[in-house]
mmCIF file of C-alpha atoms in Angstrom:
data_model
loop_
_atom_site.group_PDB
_atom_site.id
_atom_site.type_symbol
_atom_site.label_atom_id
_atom_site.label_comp_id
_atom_site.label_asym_id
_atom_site.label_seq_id
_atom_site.Cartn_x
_atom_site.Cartn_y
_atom_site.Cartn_z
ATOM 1 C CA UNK L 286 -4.986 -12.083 -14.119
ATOM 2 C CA UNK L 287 -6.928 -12.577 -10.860
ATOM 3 C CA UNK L 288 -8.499 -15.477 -9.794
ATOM 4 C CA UNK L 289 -12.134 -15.203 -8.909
ATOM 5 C CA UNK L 290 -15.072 -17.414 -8.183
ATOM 6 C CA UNK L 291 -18.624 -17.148 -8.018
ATOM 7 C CA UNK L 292 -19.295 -16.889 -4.300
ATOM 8 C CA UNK L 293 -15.729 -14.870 -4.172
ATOM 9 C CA UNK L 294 -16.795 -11.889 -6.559
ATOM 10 C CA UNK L 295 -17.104 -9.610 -3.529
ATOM 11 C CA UNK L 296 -13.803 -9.664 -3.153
ATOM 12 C CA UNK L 297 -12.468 -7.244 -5.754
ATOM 13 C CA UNK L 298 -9.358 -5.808 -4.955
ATOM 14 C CA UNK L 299 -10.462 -2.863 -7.273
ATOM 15 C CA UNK L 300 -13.720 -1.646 -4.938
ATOM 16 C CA UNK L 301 -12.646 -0.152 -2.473
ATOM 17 C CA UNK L 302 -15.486 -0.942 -0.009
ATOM 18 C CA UNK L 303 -15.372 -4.381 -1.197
ATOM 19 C CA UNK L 304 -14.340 -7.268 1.397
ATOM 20 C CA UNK L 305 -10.825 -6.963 -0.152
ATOM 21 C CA UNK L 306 -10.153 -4.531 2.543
ATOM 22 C CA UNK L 307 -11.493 -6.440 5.357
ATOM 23 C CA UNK L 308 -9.874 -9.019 7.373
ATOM 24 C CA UNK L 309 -10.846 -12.236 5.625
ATOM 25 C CA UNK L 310 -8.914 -11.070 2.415
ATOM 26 C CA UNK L 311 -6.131 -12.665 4.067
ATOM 27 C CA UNK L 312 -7.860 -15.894 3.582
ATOM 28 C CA UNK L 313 -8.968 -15.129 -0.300
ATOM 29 C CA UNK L 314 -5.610 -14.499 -0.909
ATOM 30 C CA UNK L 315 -3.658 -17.050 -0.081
ATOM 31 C CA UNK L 316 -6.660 -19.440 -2.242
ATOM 32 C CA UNK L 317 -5.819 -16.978 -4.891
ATOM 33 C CA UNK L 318 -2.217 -17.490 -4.891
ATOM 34 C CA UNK L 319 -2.352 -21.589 -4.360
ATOM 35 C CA UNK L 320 -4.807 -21.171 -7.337
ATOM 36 C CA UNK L 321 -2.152 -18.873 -9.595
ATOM 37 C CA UNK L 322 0.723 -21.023 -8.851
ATOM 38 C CA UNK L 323 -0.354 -24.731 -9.919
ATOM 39 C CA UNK L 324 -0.609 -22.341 -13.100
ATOM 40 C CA UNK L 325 2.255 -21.011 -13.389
ATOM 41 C CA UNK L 326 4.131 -24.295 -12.589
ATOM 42 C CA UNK L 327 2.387 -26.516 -15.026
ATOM 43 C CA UNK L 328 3.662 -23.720 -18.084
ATOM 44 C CA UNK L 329 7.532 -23.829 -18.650
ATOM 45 C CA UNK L 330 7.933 -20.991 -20.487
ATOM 46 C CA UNK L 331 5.715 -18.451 -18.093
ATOM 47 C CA UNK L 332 7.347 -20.694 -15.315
ATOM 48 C CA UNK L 333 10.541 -19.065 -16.259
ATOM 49 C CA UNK L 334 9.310 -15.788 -17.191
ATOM 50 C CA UNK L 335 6.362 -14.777 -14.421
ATOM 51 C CA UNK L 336 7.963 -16.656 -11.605
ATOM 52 C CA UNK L 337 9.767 -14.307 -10.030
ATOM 53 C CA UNK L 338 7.381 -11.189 -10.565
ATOM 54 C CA UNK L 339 4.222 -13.636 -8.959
ATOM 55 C CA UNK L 340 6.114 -14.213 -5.717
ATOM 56 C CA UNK L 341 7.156 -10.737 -4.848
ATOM 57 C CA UNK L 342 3.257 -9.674 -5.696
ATOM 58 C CA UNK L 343 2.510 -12.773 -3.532
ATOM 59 C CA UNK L 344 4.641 -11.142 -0.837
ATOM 60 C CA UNK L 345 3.981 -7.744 -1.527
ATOM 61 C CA UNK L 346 0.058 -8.986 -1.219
ATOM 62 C CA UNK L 347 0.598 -10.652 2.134
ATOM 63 C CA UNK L 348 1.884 -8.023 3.843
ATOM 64 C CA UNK L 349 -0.798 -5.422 2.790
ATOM 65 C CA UNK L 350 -3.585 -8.480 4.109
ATOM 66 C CA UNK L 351 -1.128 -8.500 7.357
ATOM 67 C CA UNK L 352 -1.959 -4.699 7.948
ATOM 68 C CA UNK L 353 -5.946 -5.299 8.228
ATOM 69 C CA UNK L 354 -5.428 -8.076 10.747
ATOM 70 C CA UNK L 355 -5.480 -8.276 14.552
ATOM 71 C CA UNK L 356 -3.184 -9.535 16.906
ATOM 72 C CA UNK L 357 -2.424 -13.645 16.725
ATOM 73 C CA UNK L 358 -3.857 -14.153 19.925
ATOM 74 C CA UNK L 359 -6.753 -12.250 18.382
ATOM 75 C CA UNK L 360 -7.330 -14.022 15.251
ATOM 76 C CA UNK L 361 -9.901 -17.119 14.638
ATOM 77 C CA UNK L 362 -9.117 -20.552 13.660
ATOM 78 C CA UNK L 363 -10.187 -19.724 9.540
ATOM 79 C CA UNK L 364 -7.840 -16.898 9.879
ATOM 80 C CA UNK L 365 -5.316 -18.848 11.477
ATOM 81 C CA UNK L 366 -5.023 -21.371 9.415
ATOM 82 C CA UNK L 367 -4.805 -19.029 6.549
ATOM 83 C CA UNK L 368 -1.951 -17.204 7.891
ATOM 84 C CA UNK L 369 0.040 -20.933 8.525
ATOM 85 C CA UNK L 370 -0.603 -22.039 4.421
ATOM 86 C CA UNK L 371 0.876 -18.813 3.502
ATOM 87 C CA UNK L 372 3.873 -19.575 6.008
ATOM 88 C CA UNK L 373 4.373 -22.749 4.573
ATOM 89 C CA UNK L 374 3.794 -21.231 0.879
ATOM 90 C CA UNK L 375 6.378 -19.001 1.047
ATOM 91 C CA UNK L 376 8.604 -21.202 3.551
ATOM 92 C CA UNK L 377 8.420 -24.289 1.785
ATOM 93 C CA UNK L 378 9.086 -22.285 -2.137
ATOM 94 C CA UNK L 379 12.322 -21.002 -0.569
ATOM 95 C CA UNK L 380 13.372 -24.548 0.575
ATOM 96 C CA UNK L 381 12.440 -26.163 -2.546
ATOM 97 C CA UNK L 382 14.588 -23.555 -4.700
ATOM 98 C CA UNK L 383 17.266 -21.233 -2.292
ATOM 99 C CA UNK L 384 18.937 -20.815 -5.296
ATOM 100 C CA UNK L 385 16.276 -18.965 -7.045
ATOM 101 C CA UNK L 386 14.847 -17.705 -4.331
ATOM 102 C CA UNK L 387 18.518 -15.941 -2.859
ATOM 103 C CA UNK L 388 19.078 -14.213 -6.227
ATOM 104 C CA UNK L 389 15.415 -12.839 -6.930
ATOM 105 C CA UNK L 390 13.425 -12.212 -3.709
ATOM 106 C CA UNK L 391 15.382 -12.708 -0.940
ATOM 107 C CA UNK L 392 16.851 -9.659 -1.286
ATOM 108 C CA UNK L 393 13.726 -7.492 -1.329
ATOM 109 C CA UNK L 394 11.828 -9.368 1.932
ATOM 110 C CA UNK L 395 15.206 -11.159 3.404
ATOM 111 C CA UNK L 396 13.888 -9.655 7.219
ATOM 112 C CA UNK L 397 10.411 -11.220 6.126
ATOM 113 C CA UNK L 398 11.211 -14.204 4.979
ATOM 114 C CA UNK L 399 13.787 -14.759 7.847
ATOM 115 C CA UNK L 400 10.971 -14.373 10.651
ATOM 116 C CA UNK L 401 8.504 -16.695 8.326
ATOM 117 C CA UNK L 402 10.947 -19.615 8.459
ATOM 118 C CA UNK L 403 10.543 -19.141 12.129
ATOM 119 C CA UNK L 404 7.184 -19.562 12.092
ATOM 120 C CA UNK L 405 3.944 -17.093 12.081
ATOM 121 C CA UNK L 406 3.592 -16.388 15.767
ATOM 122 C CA UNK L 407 7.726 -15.320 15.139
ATOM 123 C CA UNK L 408 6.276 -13.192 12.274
ATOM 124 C CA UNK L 409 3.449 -11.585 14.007
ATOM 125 C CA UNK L 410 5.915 -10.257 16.980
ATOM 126 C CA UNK L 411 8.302 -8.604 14.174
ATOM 127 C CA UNK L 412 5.396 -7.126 11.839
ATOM 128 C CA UNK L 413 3.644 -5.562 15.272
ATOM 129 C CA UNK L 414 6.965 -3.872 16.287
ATOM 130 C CA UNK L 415 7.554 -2.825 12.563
ATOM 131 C CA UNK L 416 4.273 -1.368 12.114
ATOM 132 C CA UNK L 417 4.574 0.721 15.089
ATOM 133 C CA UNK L 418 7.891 2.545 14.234
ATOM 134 C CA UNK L 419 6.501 2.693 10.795
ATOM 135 C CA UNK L 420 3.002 4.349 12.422
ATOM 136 C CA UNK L 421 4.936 6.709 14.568
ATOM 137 C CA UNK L 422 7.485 8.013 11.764
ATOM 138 C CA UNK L 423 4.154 8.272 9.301
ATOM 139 C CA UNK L 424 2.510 11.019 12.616
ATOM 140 C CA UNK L 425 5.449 12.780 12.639
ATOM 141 C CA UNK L 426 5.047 13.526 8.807
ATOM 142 C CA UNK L 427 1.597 14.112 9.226
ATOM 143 C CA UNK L 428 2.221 16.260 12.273
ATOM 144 C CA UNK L 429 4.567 18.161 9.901
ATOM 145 C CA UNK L 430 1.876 18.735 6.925
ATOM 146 C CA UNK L 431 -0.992 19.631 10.171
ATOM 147 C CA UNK L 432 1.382 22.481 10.667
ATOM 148 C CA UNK L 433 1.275 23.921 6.738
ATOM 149 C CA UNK L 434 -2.374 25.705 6.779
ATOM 150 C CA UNK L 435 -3.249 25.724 2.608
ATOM 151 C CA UNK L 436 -2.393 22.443 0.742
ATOM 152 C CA UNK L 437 -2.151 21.346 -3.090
ATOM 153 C CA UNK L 438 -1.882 17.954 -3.510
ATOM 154 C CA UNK L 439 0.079 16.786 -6.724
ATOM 155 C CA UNK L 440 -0.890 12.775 -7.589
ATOM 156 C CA UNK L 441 -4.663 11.629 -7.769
ATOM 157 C CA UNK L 442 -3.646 8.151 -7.431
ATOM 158 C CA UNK L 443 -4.064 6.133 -4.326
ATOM 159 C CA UNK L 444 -1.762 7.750 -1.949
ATOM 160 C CA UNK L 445 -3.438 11.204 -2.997
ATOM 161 C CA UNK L 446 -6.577 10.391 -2.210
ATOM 162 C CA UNK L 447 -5.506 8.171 0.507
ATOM 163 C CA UNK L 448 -3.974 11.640 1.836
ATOM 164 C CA UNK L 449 -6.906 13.764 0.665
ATOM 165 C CA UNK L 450 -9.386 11.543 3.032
ATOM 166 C CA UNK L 451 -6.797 11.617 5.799
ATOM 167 C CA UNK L 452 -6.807 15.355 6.074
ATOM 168 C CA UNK L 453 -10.484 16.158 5.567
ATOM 169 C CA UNK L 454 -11.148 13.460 8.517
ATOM 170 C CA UNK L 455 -8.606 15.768 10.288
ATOM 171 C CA UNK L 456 -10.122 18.357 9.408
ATOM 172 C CA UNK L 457 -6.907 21.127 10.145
ATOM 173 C CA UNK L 458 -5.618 21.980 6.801
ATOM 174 C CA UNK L 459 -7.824 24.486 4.031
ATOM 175 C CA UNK L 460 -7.273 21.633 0.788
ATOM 176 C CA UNK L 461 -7.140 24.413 -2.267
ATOM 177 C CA UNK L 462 -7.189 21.654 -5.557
ATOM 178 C CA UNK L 463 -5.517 18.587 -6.924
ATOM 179 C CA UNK L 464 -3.043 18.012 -9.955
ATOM 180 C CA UNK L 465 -1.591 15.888 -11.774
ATOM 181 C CA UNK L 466 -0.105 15.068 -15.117
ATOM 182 C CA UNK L 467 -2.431 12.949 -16.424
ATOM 183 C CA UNK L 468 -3.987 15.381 -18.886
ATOM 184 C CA UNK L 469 -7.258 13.137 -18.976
ATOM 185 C CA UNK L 470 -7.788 14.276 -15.280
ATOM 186 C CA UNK L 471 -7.645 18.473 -15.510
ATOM 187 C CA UNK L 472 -11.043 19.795 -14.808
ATOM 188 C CA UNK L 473 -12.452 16.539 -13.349
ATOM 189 C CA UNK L 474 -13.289 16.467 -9.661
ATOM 190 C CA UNK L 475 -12.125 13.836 -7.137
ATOM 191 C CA UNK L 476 -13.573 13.529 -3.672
ATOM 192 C CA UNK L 477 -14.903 17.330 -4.571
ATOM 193 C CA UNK L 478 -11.812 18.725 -5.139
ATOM 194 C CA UNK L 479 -11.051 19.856 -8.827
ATOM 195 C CA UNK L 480 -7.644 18.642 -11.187
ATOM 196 C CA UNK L 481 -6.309 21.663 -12.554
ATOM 197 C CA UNK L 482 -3.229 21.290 -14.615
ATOM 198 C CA UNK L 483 0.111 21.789 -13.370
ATOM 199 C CA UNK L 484 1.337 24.593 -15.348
ATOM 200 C CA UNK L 485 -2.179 26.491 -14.126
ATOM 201 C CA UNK L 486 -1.581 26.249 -10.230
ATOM 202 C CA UNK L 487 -2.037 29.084 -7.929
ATOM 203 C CA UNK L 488 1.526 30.003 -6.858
ATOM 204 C CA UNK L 489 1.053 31.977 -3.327
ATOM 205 C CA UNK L 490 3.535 31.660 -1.127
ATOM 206 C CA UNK L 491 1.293 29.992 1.745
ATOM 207 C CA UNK L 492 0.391 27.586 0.132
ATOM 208 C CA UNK L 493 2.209 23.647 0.393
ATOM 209 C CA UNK L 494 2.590 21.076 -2.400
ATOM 210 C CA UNK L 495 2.005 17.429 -1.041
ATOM 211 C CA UNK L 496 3.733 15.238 -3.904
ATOM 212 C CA UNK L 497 1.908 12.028 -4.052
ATOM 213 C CA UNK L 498 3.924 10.205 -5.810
ATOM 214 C CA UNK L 499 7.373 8.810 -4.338
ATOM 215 C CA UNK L 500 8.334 7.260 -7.593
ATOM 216 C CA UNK L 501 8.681 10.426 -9.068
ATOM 217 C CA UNK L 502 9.280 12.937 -6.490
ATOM 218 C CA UNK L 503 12.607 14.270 -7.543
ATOM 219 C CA UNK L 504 10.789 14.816 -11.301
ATOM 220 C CA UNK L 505 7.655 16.374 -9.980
ATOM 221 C CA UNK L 506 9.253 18.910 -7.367
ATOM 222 C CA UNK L 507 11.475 19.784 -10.358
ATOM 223 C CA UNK L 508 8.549 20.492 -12.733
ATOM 224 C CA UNK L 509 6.976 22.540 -9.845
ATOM 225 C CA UNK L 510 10.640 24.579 -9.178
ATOM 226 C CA UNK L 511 10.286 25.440 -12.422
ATOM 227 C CA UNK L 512 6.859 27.331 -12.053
ATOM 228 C CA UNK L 513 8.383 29.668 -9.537
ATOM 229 C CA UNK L 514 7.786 27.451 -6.777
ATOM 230 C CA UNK L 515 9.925 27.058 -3.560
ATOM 231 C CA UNK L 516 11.538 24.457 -2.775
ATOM 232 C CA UNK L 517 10.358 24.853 1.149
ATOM 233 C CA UNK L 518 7.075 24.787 0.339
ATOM 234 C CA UNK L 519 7.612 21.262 -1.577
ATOM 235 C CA UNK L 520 6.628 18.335 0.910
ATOM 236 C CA UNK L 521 6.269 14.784 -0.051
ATOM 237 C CA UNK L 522 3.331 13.379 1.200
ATOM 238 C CA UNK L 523 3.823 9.691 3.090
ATOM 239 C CA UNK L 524 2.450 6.940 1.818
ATOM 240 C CA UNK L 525 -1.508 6.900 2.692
ATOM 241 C CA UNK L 526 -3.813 4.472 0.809
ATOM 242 C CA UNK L 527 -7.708 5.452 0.022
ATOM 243 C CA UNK L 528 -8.583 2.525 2.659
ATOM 244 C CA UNK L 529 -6.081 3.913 5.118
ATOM 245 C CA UNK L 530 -7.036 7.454 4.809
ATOM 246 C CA UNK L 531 -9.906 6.753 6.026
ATOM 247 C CA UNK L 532 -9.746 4.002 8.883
ATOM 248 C CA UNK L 533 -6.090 5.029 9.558
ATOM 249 C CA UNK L 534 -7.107 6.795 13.404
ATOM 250 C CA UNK L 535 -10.105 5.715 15.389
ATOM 251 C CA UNK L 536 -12.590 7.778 16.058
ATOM 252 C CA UNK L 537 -11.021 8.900 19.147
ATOM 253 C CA UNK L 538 -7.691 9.213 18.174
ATOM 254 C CA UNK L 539 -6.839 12.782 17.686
ATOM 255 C CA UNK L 540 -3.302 14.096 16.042
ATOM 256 C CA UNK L 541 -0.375 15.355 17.254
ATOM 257 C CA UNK L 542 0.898 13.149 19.863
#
């Protein structure tokens, strides 16, 4: 379920040039998840059931707003005061059950929530220092794939077209086809680039397989050992969404560094 109103339509997290992926999402939604949770609360039975699920989307949805934001010092008051009611949303769930929250989603976002309870501007200096190891670990990968001259990426999902438009805006690697093992896809295009089916890929030994799919790496490079493949020219690709693929570097940021 998703809340949406009227004059919030444009929001759909589904389009992905909607206003989702600009920096007022943050502010849609936390109004989403105030909305969602008077819900849940009011229902016993999906109180017990859906609570636990809603607030790790809740956090997992915060922290993928965070990423289109600028600094603190940067941000208006409307954002502001977005970012302090999903502080105290998250803050003040924790102290009204630790119980529940210590044995269900503490564990996955215990550094998060940790900084949160310290306050936002606490937050803010943690995120910026995580996002920049994360951002320098995710150029050495790319570096690494920049290197490997014909590619094949296996997963049409996000993170393979994220990866797909990160590359063509890159514009250093020769992007032979897609795949993956949805059989609905093979023959279809995406972005240009045709689906063949697995068991049909071209097999040359310059080429590289970009897995797209983390989940189900170890499966997939197995499936593609299997078609004579080798295993050094398996890579799995990092994680690259369609909106980061394509606003990831600015215009005059060039790879390697």
């Amino acid at each position: 379920a998703m809340y949406i109103d009227e004059y919030l339509y444009c929001y759909r997290r589904d389009n992905q040039a909607s206003s989702a992926h600009q920096v007022k999402a943050i502010l849609f939604g936390i109004n989403e998840v105030e909305y969602m949770s008077d819900i849940i609360k009011k229902d016993e039975n999906l109180y017990k059931h859906f609570w636990g699920t809603f607030y790790k989307k809740s956090m997992s949805f915060f922290l993928n707003f965070y990423k289109r934001l600028p600094v603190l010092s940067e941000c208006n008051s409307e954002i502001y005061d977005a970012l302090i009611r999903w502080c105290n949303f998250f803050v003040g769930e924790m102290e009204r059950d630790e119980l529940f929250w210590s044995n269900n989603v503490f564990a996955h976002f215990g550094v998060e929530m940790s900084f949160l309870q310290e306050g936002i501007e606490a937050f803010d200096c943690y995120y910026r220092r995580m996002f920049s190891e994360e951002n320098k670990n995710l150029r050495k990968t790319i570096n690494k794939i920049l290197e490997r001259r014909k590619i094949v990426i296996f997963g049409c999902g996000n993170n393979g077209l994220g990866i797909l438009s990160l590359l063509l805006r890159l514009n250093k690697n020769e992007i032979v086809c897609l795949s993956d093992n949805n059989p609905e896809l093979w023959g279809e295009k995406r972005m240009g680039f045709l689906v063949m089916e697995p068991g049909q890929l071209p097999k040359e030994r310059d080429l590289t397989y970009l897995i797209a799919n983390s989940g189900c790496f170890d499966e997939i490079r197995a499936q593609l050992l299997s078609y004579g493949i080798q295993p050094e020219q398996i890579m799995l690709a990092p994680f690259v969404s369609r909106d980061m693929g394509t606003g990831l570097m600015e215009d005059n940021d060039v790879l390697p560094r």
